[in-house]
Structure formats: C-alpha cells, structure tokens
Short mmCIF file of C-alpha atoms in Angstrom, two decimals:
data_model
loop_
_atom_site.label_atom_id
_atom_site.label_comp_id
_atom_site.label_asym_id
_atom_site.label_seq_id
_atom_site.Cartn_x
_atom_site.Cartn_y
_atom_site.Cartn_z
CA MET Q 1 110.14 117.57 121.43
CA ASN Q 2 106.98 115.21 122.61
CA ILE Q 3 104.12 114.10 119.90
CA ARG Q 4 101.14 113.18 121.84
CA TYR Q 5 97.36 113.66 121.15
CA ALA Q 6 96.30 117.05 121.84
CA LYS Q 7 94.13 118.31 124.68
CA PRO Q 8 91.81 121.02 125.23
CA ILE Q 9 94.00 123.27 126.79
CA ASP Q 10 96.34 123.24 123.13
CA LYS Q 11 92.74 124.09 121.18
CA ASP Q 12 94.25 128.05 120.76
CA GLN Q 13 98.12 127.24 119.97
CA VAL Q 14 96.42 124.47 117.10
CA VAL Q 15 94.67 127.84 115.84
CA SER Q 16 97.22 129.93 116.00
CA VAL Q 17 99.53 127.08 114.24
CA TRP Q 18 96.85 126.71 111.30
CA ASN Q 19 95.64 130.36 111.05
CA TYR Q 20 99.39 131.02 110.21
CA CYS Q 21 100.02 128.70 107.61
CA PHE Q 22 96.73 128.30 105.87
CA GLU Q 23 95.02 131.98 104.74
CA ASP Q 24 91.74 130.79 105.26
CA GLY Q 25 88.68 133.25 106.04
CA GLU Q 26 88.03 133.97 109.81
CA ASP Q 27 84.63 133.06 109.41
CA PHE Q 28 86.24 129.48 108.14
CA VAL Q 29 88.37 128.44 110.92
CA LYS Q 30 85.62 129.39 113.13
CA TYR Q 31 83.76 127.00 111.50
CA TYR Q 32 85.58 124.63 111.28
CA PHE Q 33 87.50 124.72 114.87
CA GLU Q 34 84.03 124.84 116.42
CA ASN Q 35 82.04 121.53 114.07
CA VAL Q 36 84.97 119.67 113.07
CA TYR Q 37 88.28 119.52 114.69
CA ASP Q 38 88.40 116.93 117.44
CA GLU Q 39 91.81 117.04 119.79
CA ASN Q 40 91.08 114.16 119.89
CA ASN Q 41 92.36 112.81 116.40
CA THR Q 42 94.42 115.71 117.08
CA ILE Q 43 98.20 115.13 116.97
CA ILE Q 44 100.65 117.55 118.03
CA ILE Q 45 104.45 118.09 118.25
CA GLU Q 46 105.30 120.23 121.74
CA GLU Q 47 108.50 121.85 123.79
CA ASN Q 48 107.81 123.59 126.41
CA ASP Q 49 104.26 123.85 126.73
CA GLU Q 50 103.91 124.92 123.30
CA VAL Q 51 102.91 123.43 120.04
CA LEU Q 52 105.19 123.19 117.22
CA SER Q 53 103.21 120.94 114.75
CA ALA Q 54 100.12 120.06 114.54
CA LEU Q 55 97.88 117.48 112.25
CA GLN Q 56 94.37 116.40 112.44
CA LEU Q 57 92.34 113.34 111.44
CA ASN Q 58 89.42 113.73 110.29
CA LYS Q 59 86.53 110.71 110.04
CA TYR Q 60 84.99 109.50 107.36
CA THR Q 61 83.59 106.48 105.34
CA ILE Q 62 84.55 106.17 102.04
CA ASP Q 63 83.29 103.84 99.70
CA LEU Q 64 85.90 101.83 97.82
CA ARG Q 65 85.02 99.11 95.37
CA ASP Q 66 81.50 98.93 96.55
CA ASN Q 67 83.06 98.66 100.16
CA LYS Q 68 82.92 100.69 102.72
CA TYR Q 69 85.74 101.79 104.57
CA ASP Q 70 86.25 103.82 107.81
CA VAL Q 71 89.21 106.62 107.55
CA SER Q 72 91.13 109.17 108.24
CA TYR Q 73 91.54 112.00 105.92
CA VAL Q 74 95.26 114.15 107.32
CA VAL Q 75 94.31 117.94 107.13
CA GLY Q 76 95.98 120.95 108.80
CA VAL Q 77 99.87 119.16 108.31
CA SER Q 78 101.42 122.25 109.84
CA SER Q 79 104.43 124.35 111.73
CA LYS Q 80 105.80 127.01 113.15
CA PRO Q 81 108.42 128.77 110.70
CA GLU Q 82 110.85 128.06 113.32
CA VAL Q 83 110.96 124.45 112.95
CA ARG Q 84 110.64 123.61 109.49
CA GLY Q 85 113.49 122.59 107.74
CA LEU Q 86 114.21 120.31 111.30
CA GLY Q 87 112.37 117.17 110.62
CA TYR Q 88 109.16 117.87 112.79
CA MET Q 89 106.88 116.98 109.96
CA LYS Q 90 108.87 113.29 109.26
CA HIS Q 91 108.37 113.00 113.21
CA LEU Q 92 104.92 113.62 112.92
CA MET Q 93 104.31 112.11 109.77
CA THR Q 94 106.42 108.60 110.74
CA TYR Q 95 103.76 108.63 114.47
CA THR Q 96 100.81 109.70 112.66
CA LEU Q 97 101.32 106.20 110.65
CA GLU Q 98 102.50 104.54 113.19
CA GLU Q 99 99.01 105.39 115.17
CA LEU Q 100 96.63 104.97 112.04
CA TYR Q 101 98.10 101.59 111.35
CA LYS Q 102 97.51 100.72 115.65
CA ASN Q 103 94.11 101.69 114.91
CA GLY Q 104 93.30 98.96 112.42
CA GLU Q 105 92.48 101.42 109.50
CA ILE Q 106 93.30 99.80 105.84
CA VAL Q 107 93.19 103.21 104.29
CA SER Q 108 94.10 106.98 104.50
CA LEU Q 109 93.40 110.36 102.14
CA LEU Q 110 95.38 113.36 101.86
CA MET Q 111 95.25 116.60 100.44
CA ALA Q 112 98.40 117.24 99.90
CA ILE Q 113 99.16 121.81 98.56
CA ASP Q 114 103.15 119.67 97.33
CA TYR Q 115 102.53 116.34 95.85
CA ARG Q 116 106.23 116.29 96.65
CA LEU Q 117 106.13 116.83 100.20
CA TYR Q 118 104.01 113.54 100.91
CA LYS Q 119 104.24 111.23 98.47
CA ARG Q 120 107.97 109.78 100.78
CA TYR Q 121 105.71 109.14 103.57
CA GLY Q 122 103.38 107.15 101.07
CA PHE Q 123 100.58 108.96 99.96
CA ASP Q 124 100.31 108.88 95.96
CA HIS Q 125 97.81 110.28 93.91
CA CYS Q 126 94.29 109.15 93.10
CA TYR Q 127 92.01 111.66 92.89
CA ASP Q 128 91.24 114.31 89.38
CA GLN Q 129 88.40 116.39 89.58
CA ILE Q 130 88.15 118.33 85.66
CA GLN Q 131 87.67 122.03 86.05
CA TYR Q 132 85.68 124.34 83.37
CA ASN Q 133 85.67 127.54 82.89
CA LEU Q 134 83.75 129.74 80.97
CA ARG Q 135 81.99 132.62 80.02
CA THR Q 136 78.57 132.34 82.34
CA ASP Q 137 76.79 134.12 78.98
CA GLU Q 138 77.58 130.78 77.25
CA LEU Q 139 74.58 128.83 78.85
CA LEU Q 140 72.45 131.13 77.15
CA GLY Q 141 70.50 127.92 75.32
CA PHE Q 142 69.55 126.50 78.68
CA ARG Q 143 66.38 126.21 80.03
CA LEU Q 144 65.38 125.78 83.74
CA SER Q 145 62.07 122.92 84.15
CA SER Q 146 61.49 123.42 88.01
CA LYS Q 147 62.13 126.28 90.11
CA LEU Q 148 64.83 125.56 92.73
CA ARG Q 149 64.55 126.36 96.11
CA LYS Q 150 67.40 127.49 99.40
CA ALA Q 151 68.77 124.58 100.78
CA THR Q 152 68.14 124.55 104.69
CA PHE Q 153 68.44 122.34 107.52
CA GLU Q 154 65.31 119.98 107.11
CA ASP Q 155 66.81 119.30 103.46
CA ALA Q 156 69.69 116.96 104.43
CA GLU Q 157 68.36 114.05 103.71
CA THR Q 158 67.34 115.22 100.23
CA LEU Q 159 70.66 116.12 99.37
CA SER Q 160 71.69 112.75 100.83
CA ARG Q 161 69.64 110.42 98.90
CA ILE Q 162 70.05 113.08 95.71
CA TYR Q 163 74.05 112.89 95.94
CA THR Q 164 74.24 109.29 97.06
CA LYS Q 165 72.10 108.29 93.80
CA ALA Q 166 74.66 110.41 91.80
CA MET Q 167 77.56 109.16 93.29
CA GLU Q 168 76.72 105.20 92.18
CA SER Q 169 78.57 105.34 88.86
CA LEU Q 170 81.64 106.49 90.83
CA ASN Q 171 84.72 105.20 92.88
CA GLY Q 172 85.99 106.04 96.02
CA TYR Q 173 83.61 108.70 97.57
CA ALA Q 174 82.87 109.75 101.11
CA VAL Q 175 79.78 108.55 102.27
CA ARG Q 176 78.16 111.37 103.17
CA ASP Q 177 74.84 110.85 105.94
CA GLU Q 178 72.03 113.07 107.17
CA ALA Q 179 74.46 114.97 109.91
CA TYR Q 180 77.42 115.61 106.75
CA PHE Q 181 75.51 117.79 105.18
CA ASN Q 182 74.15 119.86 108.34
CA ARG Q 183 77.65 120.05 108.79
CA PHE Q 184 77.95 121.22 105.22
CA MET Q 185 75.71 123.31 105.02
CA LYS Q 186 77.27 125.51 107.98
CA GLU Q 187 80.89 125.40 105.90
CA VAL Q 188 79.14 126.59 102.91
CA SER Q 189 77.77 129.28 105.04
CA SER Q 190 81.22 129.92 106.30
CA GLU Q 191 82.45 130.65 102.99
CA SER Q 192 79.43 133.27 102.00
CA GLY Q 193 78.06 130.72 100.03
CA TYR Q 194 74.45 129.07 98.95
CA ILE Q 195 73.32 125.40 97.95
CA TYR Q 196 69.86 125.43 95.82
CA ILE Q 197 67.38 121.99 95.33
CA ASP Q 198 65.88 121.40 92.61
CA GLU Q 199 63.86 118.42 93.66
CA GLU Q 200 61.68 118.11 91.13
CA ASN Q 201 64.19 116.85 88.70
CA ASN Q 202 66.64 115.48 91.33
CA SER Q 203 69.69 117.65 91.82
CA TYR Q 204 71.28 120.84 94.11
CA ILE Q 205 74.30 122.84 93.58
CA ALA Q 206 76.42 124.68 96.16
CA TYR Q 207 78.36 127.94 94.98
CA TYR Q 208 79.65 131.23 95.35
CA ILE Q 209 79.78 134.20 94.28
CA GLN Q 210 83.46 135.71 94.21
CA GLY Q 211 82.96 139.09 92.48
CA ASP Q 212 82.03 138.85 89.08
CA THR Q 213 82.77 134.81 88.92
CA PHE Q 214 80.12 131.77 89.95
CA PHE Q 215 81.70 129.81 91.96
CA VAL Q 216 80.42 125.62 91.73
CA ARG Q 217 81.87 123.62 94.17
CA GLU Q 218 79.28 121.09 94.05
CA LEU Q 219 77.01 120.30 90.57
CA ILE Q 220 74.86 117.35 91.78
CA TYR Q 221 72.09 115.87 89.05
CA ASN Q 222 71.23 112.59 88.27
CA ASN Q 223 70.04 112.87 84.52
CA ILE Q 224 70.34 115.55 81.24
CA SER Q 225 67.54 117.01 81.97
CA SER Q 226 68.79 118.01 85.61
CA LEU Q 227 71.68 119.18 84.33
CA LYS Q 228 70.53 121.51 82.00
CA SER Q 229 68.05 122.92 83.75
CA MET Q 230 70.98 123.76 86.96
CA LEU Q 231 73.32 125.53 84.26
CA ALA Q 232 69.81 127.62 82.95
CA TYR Q 233 70.27 128.49 86.48
CA ILE Q 234 73.85 130.18 86.53
CA TYR Q 235 73.30 131.75 83.31
CA ASN Q 236 70.65 133.07 85.57
CA HIS Q 237 73.44 135.53 86.84
CA ASN Q 238 74.98 136.19 83.82
CA THR Q 239 74.26 139.87 83.99
CA GLN Q 240 75.78 139.61 87.86
CA CYS Q 241 78.73 137.25 87.17
CA LYS Q 242 80.32 137.09 83.60
CA LYS Q 243 82.59 134.17 84.40
CA THR Q 244 81.52 130.38 85.45
CA VAL Q 245 84.15 127.80 86.86
CA ILE Q 246 82.43 124.84 87.83
CA ASN Q 247 84.31 121.46 89.44
CA ALA Q 248 83.30 118.57 88.56
CA PRO Q 249 83.60 114.84 88.07
CA VAL Q 250 86.02 113.46 85.35
CA ASP Q 251 83.32 111.30 83.64
CA ASP Q 252 80.75 114.88 83.25
CA LYS Q 253 78.39 115.08 80.99
CA ILE Q 254 78.54 119.29 81.03
CA LYS Q 255 81.63 119.13 77.81
CA LEU Q 256 78.70 116.53 75.70
CA ILE Q 257 76.54 119.02 76.19
CA ILE Q 258 77.51 123.13 76.01
CA ALA Q 259 76.89 124.75 72.59
CA ASN Q 260 80.98 126.05 72.28
CA LEU Q 261 83.63 123.82 73.27
CA LYS Q 262 85.94 126.08 71.60
CA THR Q 263 85.57 129.13 74.14
CA CYS Q 264 85.37 126.76 77.32
CA GLU Q 265 88.69 125.88 79.62
CA ILE Q 266 88.25 122.48 80.61
CA LYS Q 267 91.37 121.23 82.99
CA LEU Q 268 92.10 118.19 84.86
CA ILE Q 269 92.81 119.81 88.37
CA PRO Q 270 95.17 116.81 90.89
CA PHE Q 271 92.77 116.93 93.93
CA MET Q 272 93.44 113.50 97.00
CA ALA Q 273 95.90 111.56 97.61
CA GLY Q 274 95.54 108.38 99.23
CA ARG Q 275 97.88 105.65 100.66
CA VAL Q 276 96.80 101.98 101.91
CA ILE Q 277 97.90 102.09 105.37
CA ASN Q 278 96.75 97.86 106.12
CA PHE Q 279 97.95 95.70 102.94
CA GLU Q 280 97.27 93.02 104.29
CA LYS Q 281 93.82 94.03 105.49
CA TYR Q 282 93.03 95.57 101.86
CA ILE Q 283 93.81 92.46 100.23
CA GLU Q 284 91.25 90.01 102.83
CA SER Q 285 89.05 93.43 102.18
CA LEU Q 286 88.62 92.33 98.45
CA ASN Q 287 86.29 89.66 99.89
CA SER Q 288 83.93 91.50 99.92
CA CYS Q 289 84.05 93.22 96.55
CA ASN Q 290 82.22 91.67 93.24
CA ILE Q 291 85.72 90.01 92.38
CA ASP Q 292 85.14 87.65 89.67
CA THR Q 293 86.66 84.91 91.04
CA GLN Q 294 86.07 82.06 89.05
CA LYS Q 295 88.19 82.77 86.54
CA ILE Q 296 91.62 83.04 88.87
CA ASN Q 297 90.32 80.28 91.00
CA ASN Q 298 93.62 78.55 91.91
CA GLU Q 299 95.99 80.98 91.39
CA SER Q 300 98.97 83.10 93.16
CA ILE Q 301 100.63 85.92 92.80
CA LYS Q 302 103.71 87.33 95.34
CA ILE Q 303 104.37 90.45 96.23
CA LYS Q 304 107.58 92.07 98.01
CA VAL Q 305 105.61 95.25 98.94
CA ILE Q 306 108.55 98.77 100.29
CA ASP Q 307 107.13 100.75 102.25
CA LYS Q 308 109.82 102.59 104.47
CA TYR Q 309 107.44 103.96 107.40
CA ILE Q 310 104.97 101.17 108.28
CA LYS Q 311 106.61 97.91 108.49
CA GLN Q 312 104.03 95.57 108.72
CA ASN Q 313 103.45 96.55 104.58
CA ASN Q 314 107.36 96.06 104.28
CA SER Q 315 107.35 92.41 103.21
CA VAL Q 316 106.94 89.39 100.80
CA PHE Q 317 102.78 87.93 100.72
CA LYS Q 318 101.09 85.61 98.72
CA ILE Q 319 97.84 86.07 97.47
CA SER Q 320 96.41 83.32 96.45
CA VAL Q 321 92.79 82.03 95.70
CA CYS Q 322 91.68 79.22 96.67
CA ASP Q 323 87.91 77.46 96.89
CA ASN Q 324 86.85 81.24 95.09
CA LYS Q 325 88.78 82.42 98.41
CA ILE Q 326 91.38 85.08 98.04
CA LYS Q 327 93.86 84.46 100.53
CA ILE Q 328 96.99 86.30 102.12
CA GLN Q 329 100.01 85.31 103.53
CA ARG Q 330 103.54 86.60 104.63
CA VAL Q 331 106.33 84.20 103.24
CA GLU Q 332 109.60 84.31 103.18
CA GLU Q 333 110.37 83.03 99.67
CA ASP Q 334 111.73 84.87 96.10
CA TYR Q 335 108.65 87.21 94.66
CA ASP Q 336 107.20 87.88 91.22
CA ILE Q 337 106.62 91.52 90.92
CA GLU Q 338 108.04 94.33 93.88
CA LEU Q 339 105.90 97.40 94.02
CA ASN Q 340 106.75 99.81 96.48
CA ILE Q 341 103.72 101.18 98.74
CA ASN Q 342 102.57 104.06 96.44
CA SER Q 343 101.88 102.02 93.28
CA ILE Q 344 99.96 99.80 95.59
CA THR Q 345 98.51 102.84 97.25
CA GLN Q 346 97.06 103.79 93.26
CA LEU Q 347 96.37 99.80 93.01
CA ALA Q 348 94.28 99.82 95.59
CA PHE Q 349 92.50 103.49 95.10
CA SER Q 350 91.42 101.95 91.75
CA TYR Q 351 93.49 105.10 90.14
CA LEU Q 352 95.49 102.94 87.90
CA ASN Q 353 95.12 99.54 86.62
CA THR Q 354 97.86 97.01 86.79
CA ASP Q 355 98.93 97.56 82.65
CA GLU Q 356 99.76 101.66 83.85
CA ILE Q 357 101.28 100.52 86.77
CA LEU Q 358 104.23 98.08 85.48
CA ILE Q 359 104.98 100.93 82.91
CA LEU Q 360 105.73 103.36 85.47
CA ASN Q 361 107.61 101.26 87.43
CA GLU Q 362 109.08 100.19 84.71
CA ILE Q 363 108.82 96.28 84.33
CA ASP Q 364 109.02 93.92 81.70
CA GLU Q 365 105.28 92.21 81.63
CA SER Q 366 107.02 89.70 80.66
CA SER Q 367 108.21 88.69 83.76
CA LEU Q 368 104.32 87.74 84.53
CA ILE Q 369 102.88 84.62 83.12
CA ASN Q 370 99.59 85.95 81.67
CA THR Q 371 96.65 83.56 84.44
CA GLN Q 372 99.87 86.20 86.90
CA LYS Q 373 98.29 89.19 85.16
CA GLU Q 374 95.44 88.00 84.91
CA LEU Q 375 94.93 87.60 89.33
CA LEU Q 376 96.62 91.14 89.33
CA ASN Q 377 93.86 92.90 86.80
CA ALA Q 378 90.94 91.09 88.84
CA LEU Q 379 92.47 92.55 92.22
CA PHE Q 380 92.73 95.97 91.15
CA GLU Q 381 89.53 96.98 88.11
CA LYS Q 382 89.87 100.79 87.43
CA ARG Q 383 87.34 102.70 88.10
CA ILE Q 384 86.15 106.50 87.74
CA ASN Q 385 87.33 108.23 91.72
CA TYR Q 386 85.69 111.05 92.85
CA ILE Q 387 85.84 113.04 96.41
CA ASP Q 388 84.89 116.27 96.98
CA GLU Q 389 85.87 116.63 101.10
CA LEU Q 390 87.95 120.26 102.14
CA VAL Q 391 88.41 119.35 105.33
#
C-alpha cells in the first residue's frame, strides 16, 4: 500500500473510481475533472500502479466568525469495491488529516453521505439548510417587479456582489469572487441548469427543471421585494412544473410570506460537516474576531482536547485573556473541562453554543465557575451557518 499525492498519469484511474462510486452525470463529471480537479490536491492509495482509493482537497476560503480561513474541502472519498472494509479509508483519512495539519490549515470541510463514516475522524455536523416542497401554483399571489435576464460570464462580478451582500448576516459561508462564479456557471450548466439575475432587485436564482419539478439550488436575495419577485418568476413556470423545491438558509424568509404554509412541506436538511485541524491556531485566530474581551479580561480556562487522529491537538490547553488578548498554551496540569474534537468543532464553527455542548457531553455546568462559562460563551458564539458548495 502506497499513499501519495496523485500524478497526471493517475487521472483516468481517479475518474474511473469516481464514476464507480458516485451517480453523477457524464456532463458533470466532465465539468468537474476539467475545471475543479487538481492532482496536486488529490490523495490516492495505489498498489502495483493501480489506484484503489482517492479523495480530493478542493480549496476554498470561508468566512467564519468574520475571519477568513483558507480551507480544504474533502470531496470524492472513494474506494474500489474489492478493498472496502479492509481499512483503506482509515489509512487515507489519517494521512489526509496529518497533511492538512502539516500544511498549516486551521479548519476543514467535508460533505458526508453518512456521518457515521466520518465522525470517528473528527468531522461533525456544522451546517443545515431548509428545503421547501410545495405546489408551484401556491405562489400565485406574487408579482414580478422587474424583468429577469439569463446570466452570462460577463455577469460574474454582479453575481459575486449580490451573493456577498446577502451573506452579511450569515456565518461559515464560502467567499466567492468573479473566478468562482465563472466556474459556478459552468457547474450549473453541466447539469442542464439555469441562472437568472434580477439586477434591479439585487437577486439571482440558480435552478434546474427536473421533469415536472422546478428545483431551486440557490435563491439569493437582499430584500423581501426581490424575494417576492423571484417567487413570481417561479410561479410563471406553473404549467410546466407542477412542483417546486427550494433549498435555502435556515433563516430564510419564504416561510413568512407564503399564503398557505399548510400545503408547504418544510424539511431541515443536514448539509455539511466541518473539522478543527489545528486547535491552537484556531484559538489564536480569534484575536482577529470582534470579541468583547473587556468582560473576560484576566479570565482563563483549561480544556483537555481529545483528538485520536491529530496528536498535536491531543493535549490540555490553557486559554486565557490578558491585556484584552486571547492566549493559548499547552500545560501539564489538571483541566476544567474535557471535550473531544467533534464538540470543539461544533463550537468553533458556531453551530452549537456552550450550553448545548455541555448537555450533549453530560457535563454538569456547575463544575465550571461563572467566569469560565462566560469565557467559553465569548469564545464560541452560536450563529446561523450557510454553505452551498457541492464540490
């Protein structure tokens, strides 16, 4: 067994393993391996020149707690059927985590088909979306307030501007520039989708027509007027598409303006997992966040972190605030609280708050003094997370 980064000669085999494991259409696979795939970000297991397992570490920047982090998004984790159940995935993930730490990454992302496969490696659930399922004719009452037009590659800057404005109230989102939207338009097109812009109302919609269903992948808007106009646009497909499915952030406002919620099914969709790669660097990075350190100045807490796969995280850390600066150091002392890397991750991604983590870990909050609880609450603030990156 040889674990290494891929070479150009490995690409056809990586594509073959991908096609066996994932039910993606031919056009999407072509798009992915021509526009996203990079052998320098691909880790494989090979034996006798045969690629048996592979994954990609696609590069993104996310905005987490108003801090920008360069992250590797783990995708395409795949193995040939003859080596499944033989520990190849464990070797692949262990090597990958060690590489991410060595390369200086602080946090990472992964979209899990089955969370049970990845929780053991420290990845845990950090993002949800909500999904609306309704009859298209239920959108009858909305009216277009301006004309939409089909997006072209010349609209990449406009799409980036609309998206960035809409993300201001959200957390954990991918930072998208013009280059990203040029690629995004190719991605949507590869699956026979469409992107339309309402520039006057500062909004856009990315969608697919799947039989009699109007499937909205993204509906990005910046005010209620633009949302109503977009819903009217969807309604104008009612003779073509009897059903509408809309994926949206959990704080989406559609549920507040639909006339009859009784006929609308709303689901919570688990979407993305995250992982803290370097706990020490993550805590240090909080100095760049807008944290009110006045209330927690001169306070400290000692956290024992349990991480089975990144040994550098597996330690007791003393976190303190001195002169309004957050500091962290390894100590060989008793600890105030013990948390595994999964819980640390859900706190760091602002998915859960301190109270929820204490409950889930069956920790009596009376074991912490009030100032320690205040320190944890300041360091780990719950927010509304959103991300929609598929690869």
